[in-house]
């Protein structure tokens, strides 16, 4: 039995990475506190796939049954013309459920809630607050908050997403680390206007896609938009400016686009961001480290963001426990273990935009042809299994540690 050092850990961000990290830290005997700037747990967001090693992490948390119970059950996707004619369809079964709505697909907000419920009783949550300043001293990190009284923690972990404040305070401005990938994405919850039955409809024009898929057993739906664009100057905290960018971009579009956009003002949630990657040589400095999108976002639409967050949280907590809280050893080991999966996921994400929102009418036709042919291709398993393969780049290492 070894003594556990550095037990008081502040985590910034309560989405996927933050609560998952807190879960594992608690299991190993640490005392995590989570600060989340939103006043309550944030709902919303796309359906996400939990694949490969992340599934194993969820299983080891004892949450797999809950996650399976919340699966979206999406059966497939059709690409339609402006008049609604179906041009190509793909069934989830083609990929054995992988990447097209399989048995591990869950709404982001539902996964966040499962992780929150699993931690809320023994993890301190500070909602509606944010780190203001961080000062590292010889034996801790002095943290001032925007609202709560200042405190000193042994370690601080940024799990605060692609626009991480922790990263900005410790490593420098976002512009030093962000790589714009040429697309934007927006998603919000709407009524199931198109009467979709576990299905997604998508409408493409060159460089743009607008679509909708049913959610929560068809009781509601998501409206989803993505489009090719140079990097835009806007405040990522200004939702109204983002709504304007979205409506201007999709003005004059056919199909059901006007009806989908008409729901924007009533939507209970709204997600808007650039498809961008966060590229860093190191995720740790002194007593501070980063996990999930804050350190290594692979980009929205990559399908790997939640997997990276879950696996990164598992490895970071495990290495801290294995090193009995010695953060110098643990952070270095975490980076070594996690880096191959980050590199693989970021490489995988490169081509997603062109598949999703092809740049010309010809490319849309080529994409639709590919979709129609896929069920007949002998190598369809390879294509369908590619996200699984990437999601298994690193294994869920065993951390059998005895600490007190
Ligand atoms: C509401 C929401 C909707 C999303 N929708 C999609 C989607 O549709 N498609 C997609 O690909 N990805 C989406 N994402 C991102 C996706 O969740 C991540 O890519 C992935 O799951 C990794 O999660 P993460 O926990 O590292 O980061 P994130 O999920 O981005 O979570 C970061 C958390 O930190 C909080 N936070 C931010 N700044 C501060 C601060 N200064 N102080 C305290 N807390 C802070 C945020 O409110 C958020 O809860 C969404 C994220 C959120 C928060």
Short mmCIF file of C-alpha atoms and ligand atoms in Angstrom, two decimals:
data_model
loop_
_atom_site.label_atom_id
_atom_site.label_comp_id
_atom_site.label_asym_id
_atom_site.label_seq_id
_atom_site.Cartn_x
_atom_site.Cartn_y
_atom_site.Cartn_z
CA UNK A 1 0.00 0.00 0.00
CA UNK A 2 1.46 3.39 -1.03
CA UNK A 3 0.45 6.85 0.09
CA UNK A 4 -1.41 8.79 -2.54
CA UNK A 5 0.03 12.27 -3.16
CA UNK A 6 -1.73 15.23 -4.80
CA UNK A 7 -5.25 14.09 -4.03
CA UNK A 8 -7.07 17.40 -4.52
CA UNK A 9 -7.69 17.77 -8.21
CA UNK A 10 -9.63 20.55 -9.91
CA UNK A 11 -11.17 19.62 -13.26
CA UNK A 12 -12.51 22.39 -15.50
CA UNK A 13 -15.46 21.23 -17.65
CA UNK A 14 -18.40 18.87 -17.04
CA UNK A 15 -19.16 17.34 -20.43
CA UNK A 16 -17.60 13.97 -21.31
CA UNK A 17 -13.90 14.15 -20.41
CA UNK A 18 -14.36 15.94 -17.05
CA UNK A 19 -16.90 13.62 -15.38
CA UNK A 20 -15.17 10.53 -16.84
CA UNK A 21 -11.88 11.67 -15.32
CA UNK A 22 -13.55 12.44 -11.99
CA UNK A 23 -15.11 8.96 -11.99
CA UNK A 24 -11.74 7.23 -12.29
CA UNK A 25 -9.93 9.59 -9.93
CA UNK A 26 -12.54 8.89 -7.24
CA UNK A 27 -12.18 5.17 -7.77
CA UNK A 28 -8.43 5.49 -7.12
CA UNK A 29 -8.89 7.60 -3.98
CA UNK A 30 -8.38 11.15 -5.30
CA UNK A 31 -10.77 13.99 -4.39
CA UNK A 32 -11.82 15.72 -7.61
CA UNK A 33 -13.79 18.96 -7.86
CA UNK A 34 -15.39 19.91 -11.19
CA UNK A 35 -16.04 23.51 -12.17
CA UNK A 36 -18.43 24.00 -15.12
CA UNK A 37 -19.22 27.40 -16.53
CA UNK A 38 -22.79 26.48 -17.57
CA UNK A 39 -25.38 26.86 -14.79
CA UNK A 40 -26.37 23.18 -15.14
CA UNK A 41 -25.32 20.13 -17.10
CA UNK A 42 -25.41 21.02 -20.80
CA UNK A 43 -27.77 18.97 -22.92
CA UNK A 44 -27.76 18.81 -26.69
CA UNK A 45 -25.34 17.93 -29.41
CA UNK A 46 -25.13 15.28 -31.99
CA UNK A 47 -25.47 11.55 -31.66
CA UNK A 48 -22.01 10.15 -31.05
CA UNK A 49 -20.53 6.70 -31.41
CA UNK A 50 -18.84 5.09 -28.45
CA UNK A 51 -16.45 2.68 -30.08
CA UNK A 52 -13.53 0.38 -29.46
CA UNK A 53 -11.49 1.07 -26.35
CA UNK A 54 -13.98 3.70 -25.18
CA UNK A 55 -16.64 0.97 -25.02
CA UNK A 56 -14.28 -1.05 -22.83
CA UNK A 57 -13.78 2.00 -20.60
CA UNK A 58 -17.55 2.42 -20.24
CA UNK A 59 -17.85 -1.31 -19.48
CA UNK A 60 -15.22 -1.05 -16.75
CA UNK A 61 -17.14 1.87 -15.29
CA UNK A 62 -20.17 -0.44 -15.03
CA UNK A 63 -22.19 1.90 -17.27
CA UNK A 64 -22.44 -0.11 -20.49
CA UNK A 65 -25.98 -1.28 -19.83
CA UNK A 66 -27.15 2.29 -19.23
CA UNK A 67 -25.41 3.52 -22.36
CA UNK A 68 -26.90 0.71 -24.44
CA UNK A 69 -30.37 1.49 -23.07
CA UNK A 70 -30.01 5.04 -24.40
CA UNK A 71 -28.75 4.11 -27.85
CA UNK A 72 -30.35 6.04 -30.67
CA UNK A 73 -31.31 3.00 -32.73
CA UNK A 74 -30.84 4.97 -35.94
CA UNK A 75 -31.46 2.61 -38.86
CA UNK A 76 -29.82 4.61 -41.61
CA UNK A 77 -29.52 7.75 -43.73
CA UNK A 78 -30.95 8.90 -47.07
CA UNK A 79 -29.56 11.69 -49.25
CA UNK A 80 -32.34 13.63 -50.93
CA UNK A 81 -32.78 16.14 -53.78
CA UNK A 82 -34.46 19.53 -53.35
CA UNK A 83 -37.89 18.00 -54.08
CA UNK A 84 -37.35 15.25 -51.51
CA UNK A 85 -36.57 12.47 -54.02
CA UNK A 86 -34.22 9.96 -52.41
CA UNK A 87 -30.91 9.84 -54.33
CA UNK A 88 -29.05 7.32 -52.16
CA UNK A 89 -29.60 5.50 -48.90
CA UNK A 90 -27.35 3.69 -46.51
CA UNK A 91 -28.53 1.35 -43.83
CA UNK A 92 -26.71 1.05 -40.54
CA UNK A 93 -26.64 -2.70 -41.11
CA UNK A 94 -24.17 -2.20 -43.99
CA UNK A 95 -21.56 -1.24 -41.45
CA UNK A 96 -22.80 -3.70 -38.85
CA UNK A 97 -23.97 -0.66 -37.01
CA UNK A 98 -20.62 1.08 -36.98
CA UNK A 99 -20.58 4.77 -37.76
CA UNK A 100 -24.06 4.86 -39.26
CA UNK A 101 -26.17 4.56 -36.16
CA UNK A 102 -25.11 1.34 -34.49
CA UNK A 103 -25.74 -0.10 -31.10
CA UNK A 104 -23.25 2.20 -29.38
CA UNK A 105 -24.60 5.45 -30.83
CA UNK A 106 -25.91 7.75 -28.09
CA UNK A 107 -26.83 11.43 -27.91
CA UNK A 108 -23.94 13.49 -26.52
CA UNK A 109 -26.16 15.00 -23.85
CA UNK A 110 -27.36 11.55 -22.75
CA UNK A 111 -23.80 10.30 -22.36
CA UNK A 112 -22.86 13.44 -20.40
CA UNK A 113 -25.83 12.81 -18.09
CA UNK A 114 -24.92 9.15 -17.49
CA UNK A 115 -21.40 10.23 -16.49
CA UNK A 116 -22.72 13.04 -14.31
CA UNK A 117 -25.20 10.76 -12.51
CA UNK A 118 -22.42 8.26 -11.88
CA UNK A 119 -20.26 10.89 -10.16
CA UNK A 120 -22.56 13.51 -8.63
CA UNK A 121 -22.79 11.82 -5.21
CA UNK A 122 -19.09 11.76 -4.45
CA UNK A 123 -17.63 14.49 -6.65
CA UNK A 124 -17.96 18.20 -5.84
CA UNK A 125 -19.55 20.07 -8.77
CA UNK A 126 -19.38 23.86 -9.03
CA UNK A 127 -21.82 24.86 -11.76
CA UNK A 128 -22.06 28.39 -13.13
CA UNK A 129 -18.44 29.18 -12.42
CA UNK A 130 -15.10 29.21 -14.15
CA UNK A 131 -11.43 29.43 -13.37
CA UNK A 132 -10.33 33.09 -13.49
CA UNK A 133 -6.58 32.78 -12.80
CA UNK A 134 -4.13 29.98 -12.06
CA UNK A 135 -0.85 30.45 -10.19
CA UNK A 136 1.42 27.47 -9.68
CA UNK A 137 3.48 27.40 -6.50
CA UNK A 138 5.95 24.84 -5.16
CA UNK A 139 3.19 22.74 -3.60
CA UNK A 140 0.00 23.47 -5.46
CA UNK A 141 -1.96 25.56 -7.89
CA UNK A 142 -3.67 28.62 -6.49
CA UNK A 143 -6.98 29.08 -8.31
CA UNK A 144 -9.20 32.12 -8.33
CA UNK A 145 -12.72 31.60 -9.67
CA UNK A 146 -15.12 34.04 -11.26
CA UNK A 147 -17.57 33.53 -8.36
CA UNK A 148 -16.41 31.01 -5.74
CA UNK A 149 -13.75 31.85 -3.16
CA UNK A 150 -10.13 31.18 -4.18
CA UNK A 151 -8.69 27.74 -3.33
CA UNK A 152 -5.45 25.85 -3.73
CA UNK A 153 -5.48 22.47 -5.49
CA UNK A 154 -2.70 19.93 -5.95
CA UNK A 155 -3.43 19.50 -9.66
CA UNK A 156 -5.61 21.20 -12.27
CA UNK A 157 -6.92 19.40 -15.35
CA UNK A 158 -8.52 21.26 -18.25
CA UNK A 159 -11.45 19.28 -19.70
CA UNK A 160 -13.07 22.46 -20.96
CA UNK A 161 -13.29 21.71 -24.65
CA UNK A 162 -11.89 23.16 -27.81
CA UNK A 163 -12.03 26.75 -26.48
CA UNK A 164 -10.38 25.71 -23.19
CA UNK A 165 -9.74 28.50 -20.73
CA UNK A 166 -7.27 26.27 -18.84
CA UNK A 167 -5.23 25.88 -22.02
CA UNK A 168 -5.32 29.62 -22.70
CA UNK A 169 -4.16 30.45 -19.16
CA UNK A 170 -1.32 27.94 -19.05
CA UNK A 171 -0.20 27.32 -22.63
CA UNK A 172 -1.20 30.43 -24.56
CA UNK A 173 -3.84 31.67 -26.97
CA UNK A 174 -6.11 29.28 -28.90
CA UNK A 175 -4.71 30.56 -32.20
CA UNK A 176 -1.36 28.89 -31.34
CA UNK A 177 -2.96 25.44 -31.29
CA UNK A 178 -6.08 25.45 -33.45
CA UNK A 179 -6.09 24.12 -37.00
CA UNK A 180 -9.15 25.12 -38.98
CA UNK A 181 -10.31 22.32 -41.29
CA UNK A 182 -12.44 24.40 -43.65
CA UNK A 183 -15.95 23.57 -42.37
CA UNK A 184 -18.49 24.73 -39.79
CA UNK A 185 -21.18 22.69 -38.12
CA UNK A 186 -24.36 23.53 -36.25
CA UNK A 187 -26.85 21.24 -34.51
CA UNK A 188 -30.00 21.87 -32.50
CA UNK A 189 -33.01 19.97 -31.25
CA UNK A 190 -36.34 20.39 -33.06
CA UNK A 191 -39.72 18.61 -33.14
CA UNK A 192 -39.74 15.56 -35.43
CA UNK A 193 -41.12 17.72 -38.27
CA UNK A 194 -40.29 15.26 -41.00
CA UNK A 195 -41.88 12.28 -39.19
CA UNK A 196 -38.64 10.36 -39.30
CA UNK A 197 -38.57 6.85 -37.92
CA UNK A 198 -35.04 6.23 -36.56
CA UNK A 199 -33.79 7.68 -39.82
CA UNK A 200 -31.75 10.64 -41.10
CA UNK A 201 -32.46 12.72 -44.24
CA UNK A 202 -29.68 14.88 -45.67
CA UNK A 203 -29.80 17.43 -48.47
CA UNK A 204 -26.58 18.51 -50.16
CA UNK A 205 -25.73 21.45 -52.36
CA UNK A 206 -22.07 22.07 -53.22
CA UNK A 207 -20.14 22.56 -49.98
CA UNK A 208 -23.28 22.44 -47.82
CA UNK A 209 -25.39 19.86 -46.07
CA UNK A 210 -28.63 20.32 -44.17
CA UNK A 211 -30.38 17.41 -42.54
CA UNK A 212 -32.49 16.05 -39.77
CA UNK A 213 -32.63 12.80 -37.86
CA UNK A 214 -35.10 11.55 -35.32
CA UNK A 215 -33.98 11.20 -31.71
CA UNK A 216 -35.27 9.84 -28.41
CA UNK A 217 -37.52 7.19 -29.97
CA UNK A 218 -38.78 9.63 -32.63
CA UNK A 219 -40.25 11.98 -30.01
CA UNK A 220 -37.93 14.74 -31.22
CA UNK A 221 -35.32 15.34 -33.89
CA UNK A 222 -32.04 17.12 -34.53
CA UNK A 223 -31.49 19.64 -37.28
CA UNK A 224 -27.93 19.47 -38.52
CA UNK A 225 -26.03 21.80 -40.84
CA UNK A 226 -22.45 21.77 -42.06
CA UNK A 227 -20.76 23.87 -44.69
CA UNK A 228 -17.38 24.62 -46.21
CA UNK A 229 -16.05 28.00 -45.18
CA UNK A 230 -12.87 29.88 -44.59
CA UNK A 231 -12.22 30.70 -40.97
CA UNK A 232 -14.79 33.25 -39.80
CA UNK A 233 -14.25 36.00 -37.26
CA UNK A 234 -16.93 35.79 -34.55
CA UNK A 235 -17.12 35.50 -30.80
CA UNK A 236 -17.53 31.81 -29.88
CA UNK A 237 -19.59 32.93 -26.84
CA UNK A 238 -22.07 34.91 -28.97
CA UNK A 239 -24.92 32.56 -29.89
CA UNK A 240 -26.91 35.24 -31.71
CA UNK A 241 -24.00 36.00 -34.04
CA UNK A 242 -23.66 32.27 -34.72
CA UNK A 243 -27.39 31.89 -35.47
CA UNK A 244 -27.06 34.77 -37.95
CA UNK A 245 -24.11 33.13 -39.69
CA UNK A 246 -26.11 29.91 -39.98
CA UNK A 247 -29.29 31.52 -41.36
CA UNK A 248 -27.34 33.71 -43.80
CA UNK A 249 -25.41 30.68 -45.05
CA UNK A 250 -28.54 28.61 -45.66
CA UNK A 251 -30.86 31.38 -46.89
CA UNK A 252 -32.38 30.51 -50.29
CA UNK A 253 -31.81 26.77 -49.80
CA UNK A 254 -34.45 24.34 -50.99
CA UNK A 255 -35.85 21.10 -49.57
CA UNK A 256 -37.01 21.45 -45.95
CA UNK A 257 -34.28 23.90 -45.00
CA UNK A 258 -36.60 26.89 -44.30
CA UNK A 259 -38.73 24.73 -41.97
CA UNK A 260 -35.67 23.47 -40.10
CA UNK A 261 -34.28 26.98 -39.72
CA UNK A 262 -37.65 28.30 -38.57
CA UNK A 263 -37.19 26.17 -35.42
CA UNK A 264 -33.92 27.84 -34.53
CA UNK A 265 -35.38 30.38 -32.13
CA UNK A 266 -37.37 27.72 -30.23
CA UNK A 267 -34.52 25.25 -29.93
CA UNK A 268 -33.71 24.25 -26.34
CA UNK A 269 -30.04 23.84 -27.27
CA UNK A 270 -27.74 25.12 -29.98
CA UNK A 271 -24.30 23.90 -30.96
CA UNK A 272 -22.14 25.79 -33.42
CA UNK A 273 -18.44 25.42 -33.99
CA UNK A 274 -15.73 25.26 -36.57
CA UNK A 275 -14.44 21.90 -37.63
CA UNK A 276 -11.05 22.36 -36.11
CA UNK A 277 -8.32 20.34 -34.50
CA UNK A 278 -6.26 21.18 -31.46
CA UNK A 279 -2.64 20.26 -32.05
CA UNK A 280 -0.20 20.44 -29.15
CA UNK A 281 3.28 19.01 -28.64
CA UNK A 282 2.53 18.46 -24.98
CA UNK A 283 -0.65 18.56 -22.90
CA UNK A 284 0.99 19.11 -19.55
CA UNK A 285 2.89 21.88 -17.86
CA UNK A 286 3.87 21.61 -14.20
CA UNK A 287 0.81 20.61 -12.19
CA UNK A 288 -1.64 21.27 -15.04
CA UNK A 289 -2.70 18.88 -17.79
CA UNK A 290 -5.41 18.70 -20.45
CA UNK A 291 -7.82 15.93 -21.43
CA UNK A 292 -10.32 15.53 -24.30
CA UNK A 293 -11.04 18.29 -26.81
CA UNK A 294 -9.08 20.83 -24.73
CA UNK A 295 -5.82 19.06 -25.57
CA UNK A 296 -6.50 17.10 -28.73
CA UNK A 297 -9.82 17.81 -30.42
CA UNK A 298 -10.02 15.74 -33.59
CA UNK A 299 -12.91 17.94 -34.84
CA UNK A 300 -16.68 17.78 -34.64
CA UNK A 301 -17.97 15.25 -37.20
CA UNK A 302 -14.84 13.15 -36.76
CA UNK A 303 -16.93 10.74 -34.71
CA UNK A 304 -14.02 10.30 -32.31
CA UNK A 305 -14.35 13.19 -29.84
CA UNK A 306 -16.14 11.24 -27.13
CA UNK A 307 -13.87 8.21 -27.59
CA UNK A 308 -10.78 10.37 -27.17
CA UNK A 309 -12.29 12.01 -24.09
CA UNK A 310 -13.24 8.69 -22.45
CA UNK A 311 -9.96 6.93 -23.19
CA UNK A 312 -7.86 10.00 -22.30
CA UNK A 313 -9.66 10.35 -18.95
CA UNK A 314 -9.17 6.66 -18.20
CA UNK A 315 -5.45 6.72 -18.99
CA UNK A 316 -4.77 10.01 -17.19
CA UNK A 317 -6.47 8.84 -13.98
CA UNK A 318 -4.85 5.40 -14.24
CA UNK A 319 -1.36 6.82 -14.66
CA UNK A 320 -1.88 9.19 -11.72
CA UNK A 321 -2.92 6.25 -9.57
CA UNK A 322 -0.09 4.05 -10.82
CA UNK A 323 2.39 6.82 -9.93
CA UNK A 324 0.70 7.27 -6.51
CA UNK A 325 -0.12 10.84 -7.47
CA UNK A 326 3.36 11.84 -8.69
CA UNK A 327 2.19 14.06 -11.53
CA UNK A 328 5.61 14.33 -13.18
CA UNK A 329 5.71 10.59 -13.83
CA UNK A 330 1.97 10.32 -14.50
CA UNK A 331 1.59 13.15 -17.01
CA UNK A 332 4.57 11.90 -19.04
CA UNK A 333 3.15 8.35 -19.08
CA UNK A 334 -0.34 9.62 -20.01
CA UNK A 335 1.06 11.53 -22.98
CA UNK A 336 3.06 8.49 -24.11
CA UNK A 337 0.05 6.16 -23.84
CA UNK A 338 -2.50 8.52 -25.40
CA UNK A 339 -0.54 10.09 -28.26
CA UNK A 340 -0.96 7.22 -30.81
CA UNK A 341 -4.77 7.36 -30.53
CA UNK A 342 -4.79 11.14 -30.85
CA UNK A 343 -2.62 11.00 -33.97
CA UNK A 344 -4.75 8.25 -35.53
CA UNK A 345 -8.05 10.03 -34.81
CA UNK A 346 -6.78 13.36 -36.09
CA UNK A 347 -5.56 11.72 -39.32
CA UNK A 348 -8.89 9.91 -39.71
CA UNK A 349 -10.83 13.18 -39.34
CA UNK A 350 -9.08 14.81 -42.31
CA UNK A 351 -11.40 13.48 -45.01
CA UNK A 352 -14.73 13.61 -43.18
CA UNK A 353 -15.78 17.07 -44.40
CA UNK A 354 -15.48 16.18 -48.11
CA UNK A 355 -17.58 13.04 -47.63
CA UNK A 356 -20.22 14.88 -45.66
CA UNK A 357 -20.45 18.09 -47.71
CA UNK A 358 -18.87 17.44 -51.14
CA UNK A 359 -17.65 20.59 -52.88
CA UNK A 360 -19.36 20.31 -56.29
CA UNK A 361 -22.43 18.77 -57.95
CA UNK A 362 -20.18 16.12 -59.51
CA UNK A 363 -18.68 15.21 -56.15
CA UNK A 364 -22.16 14.97 -54.62
CA UNK A 365 -23.09 12.51 -57.40
CA UNK A 366 -19.89 10.54 -56.81
CA UNK A 367 -20.57 10.40 -53.07
CA UNK A 368 -24.16 9.24 -53.70
CA UNK A 369 -22.93 6.58 -56.13
CA UNK A 370 -20.48 5.38 -53.50
CA UNK A 371 -23.28 5.20 -50.96
CA UNK A 372 -25.43 3.14 -53.37
CA UNK A 373 -22.58 0.77 -54.18
CA UNK A 374 -21.31 0.28 -50.65
CA UNK A 375 -23.59 -2.64 -49.72
CA UNK A 376 -22.23 -4.60 -52.69
CA UNK A 377 -18.54 -3.92 -52.18
CA UNK A 378 -16.65 -6.93 -50.84
CA UNK A 379 -14.42 -4.56 -48.84
CA UNK A 380 -17.34 -2.70 -47.24
CA UNK A 381 -16.35 -4.24 -43.89
CA UNK A 382 -12.97 -2.53 -44.16
CA UNK A 383 -14.60 0.84 -44.82
CA UNK A 384 -17.23 0.36 -42.14
CA UNK A 385 -14.68 -0.97 -39.67
CA UNK A 386 -12.25 1.93 -40.13
CA UNK A 387 -13.61 4.03 -37.23
CA UNK A 388 -13.53 0.93 -35.01
CA UNK A 389 -9.91 0.33 -35.93
CA UNK A 390 -8.94 3.91 -35.11
CA UNK A 391 -10.88 3.72 -31.86
CA UNK A 392 -8.80 0.70 -30.85
CA UNK A 393 -5.43 2.35 -31.46
CA UNK A 394 -4.61 2.13 -27.77
CA UNK A 395 -5.79 -0.52 -25.35
CA UNK A 396 -7.48 0.05 -22.01
CA UNK A 397 -4.35 -0.63 -19.98
CA UNK A 398 -4.93 -2.42 -16.68
CA UNK A 399 -4.22 -0.32 -13.62
CA UNK A 400 -4.18 -2.59 -10.63
CA UNK A 401 -2.98 -0.22 -7.97
CA UNK A 402 -3.07 -0.33 -4.22
CA UNK A 403 -3.04 3.14 -2.72
CA UNK A 404 -4.31 4.70 0.47
C1 LIG B 1 -23.43 21.38 -25.57
C2 LIG B 1 -22.42 20.64 -26.41
C3 LIG B 1 -22.82 20.14 -27.66
C4 LIG B 1 -21.91 19.47 -28.44
N1 LIG B 1 -22.34 19.00 -29.64
C5 LIG B 1 -21.48 18.38 -30.45
C6 LIG B 1 -21.89 17.91 -31.71
O1 LIG B 1 -23.04 18.07 -32.07
N2 LIG B 1 -21.00 17.31 -32.50
C7 LIG B 1 -19.72 17.10 -32.08
O2 LIG B 1 -18.95 16.52 -32.81
N3 LIG B 1 -19.28 17.52 -30.90
C8 LIG B 1 -20.13 18.16 -30.07
N4 LIG B 1 -19.69 18.62 -28.87
C9 LIG B 1 -18.30 18.37 -28.50
C10 LIG B 1 -18.13 16.95 -27.95
O3 LIG B 1 -18.85 16.82 -26.75
C11 LIG B 1 -16.66 16.72 -27.74
O4 LIG B 1 -16.01 16.70 -28.99
C12 LIG B 1 -16.27 15.41 -27.11
O5 LIG B 1 -17.30 14.72 -26.55
C13 LIG B 1 -15.15 15.63 -26.09
O6 LIG B 1 -15.70 16.17 -24.94
P1 LIG B 1 -14.93 17.10 -23.93
O7 LIG B 1 -15.55 16.77 -22.59
O8 LIG B 1 -13.47 16.99 -24.08
O9 LIG B 1 -15.30 18.59 -24.39
P2 LIG B 1 -16.69 19.32 -24.56
O10 LIG B 1 -17.77 18.36 -24.81
O11 LIG B 1 -16.51 20.42 -25.51
O12 LIG B 1 -16.98 19.92 -23.10
C14 LIG B 1 -16.31 21.00 -22.52
C15 LIG B 1 -17.08 21.42 -21.28
O13 LIG B 1 -16.34 22.46 -20.64
C16 LIG B 1 -17.21 23.51 -20.33
N5 LIG B 1 -16.43 24.75 -20.29
C17 LIG B 1 -15.98 25.47 -21.33
N6 LIG B 1 -15.28 26.53 -20.89
C18 LIG B 1 -15.29 26.47 -19.54
C19 LIG B 1 -14.74 27.27 -18.52
N7 LIG B 1 -14.07 28.40 -18.81
N8 LIG B 1 -14.93 26.91 -17.22
C20 LIG B 1 -15.64 25.79 -16.91
N9 LIG B 1 -16.20 24.98 -17.85
C21 LIG B 1 -16.01 25.32 -19.15
C22 LIG B 1 -18.27 23.47 -21.42
O14 LIG B 1 -19.46 24.13 -21.03
C23 LIG B 1 -18.46 21.97 -21.58
O15 LIG B 1 -19.40 21.47 -20.67
C24 LIG B 1 -20.56 19.30 -28.03
C25 LIG B 1 -20.15 19.80 -26.78
C26 LIG B 1 -21.06 20.47 -25.98
C27 LIG B 1 -20.61 21.01 -24.64
#
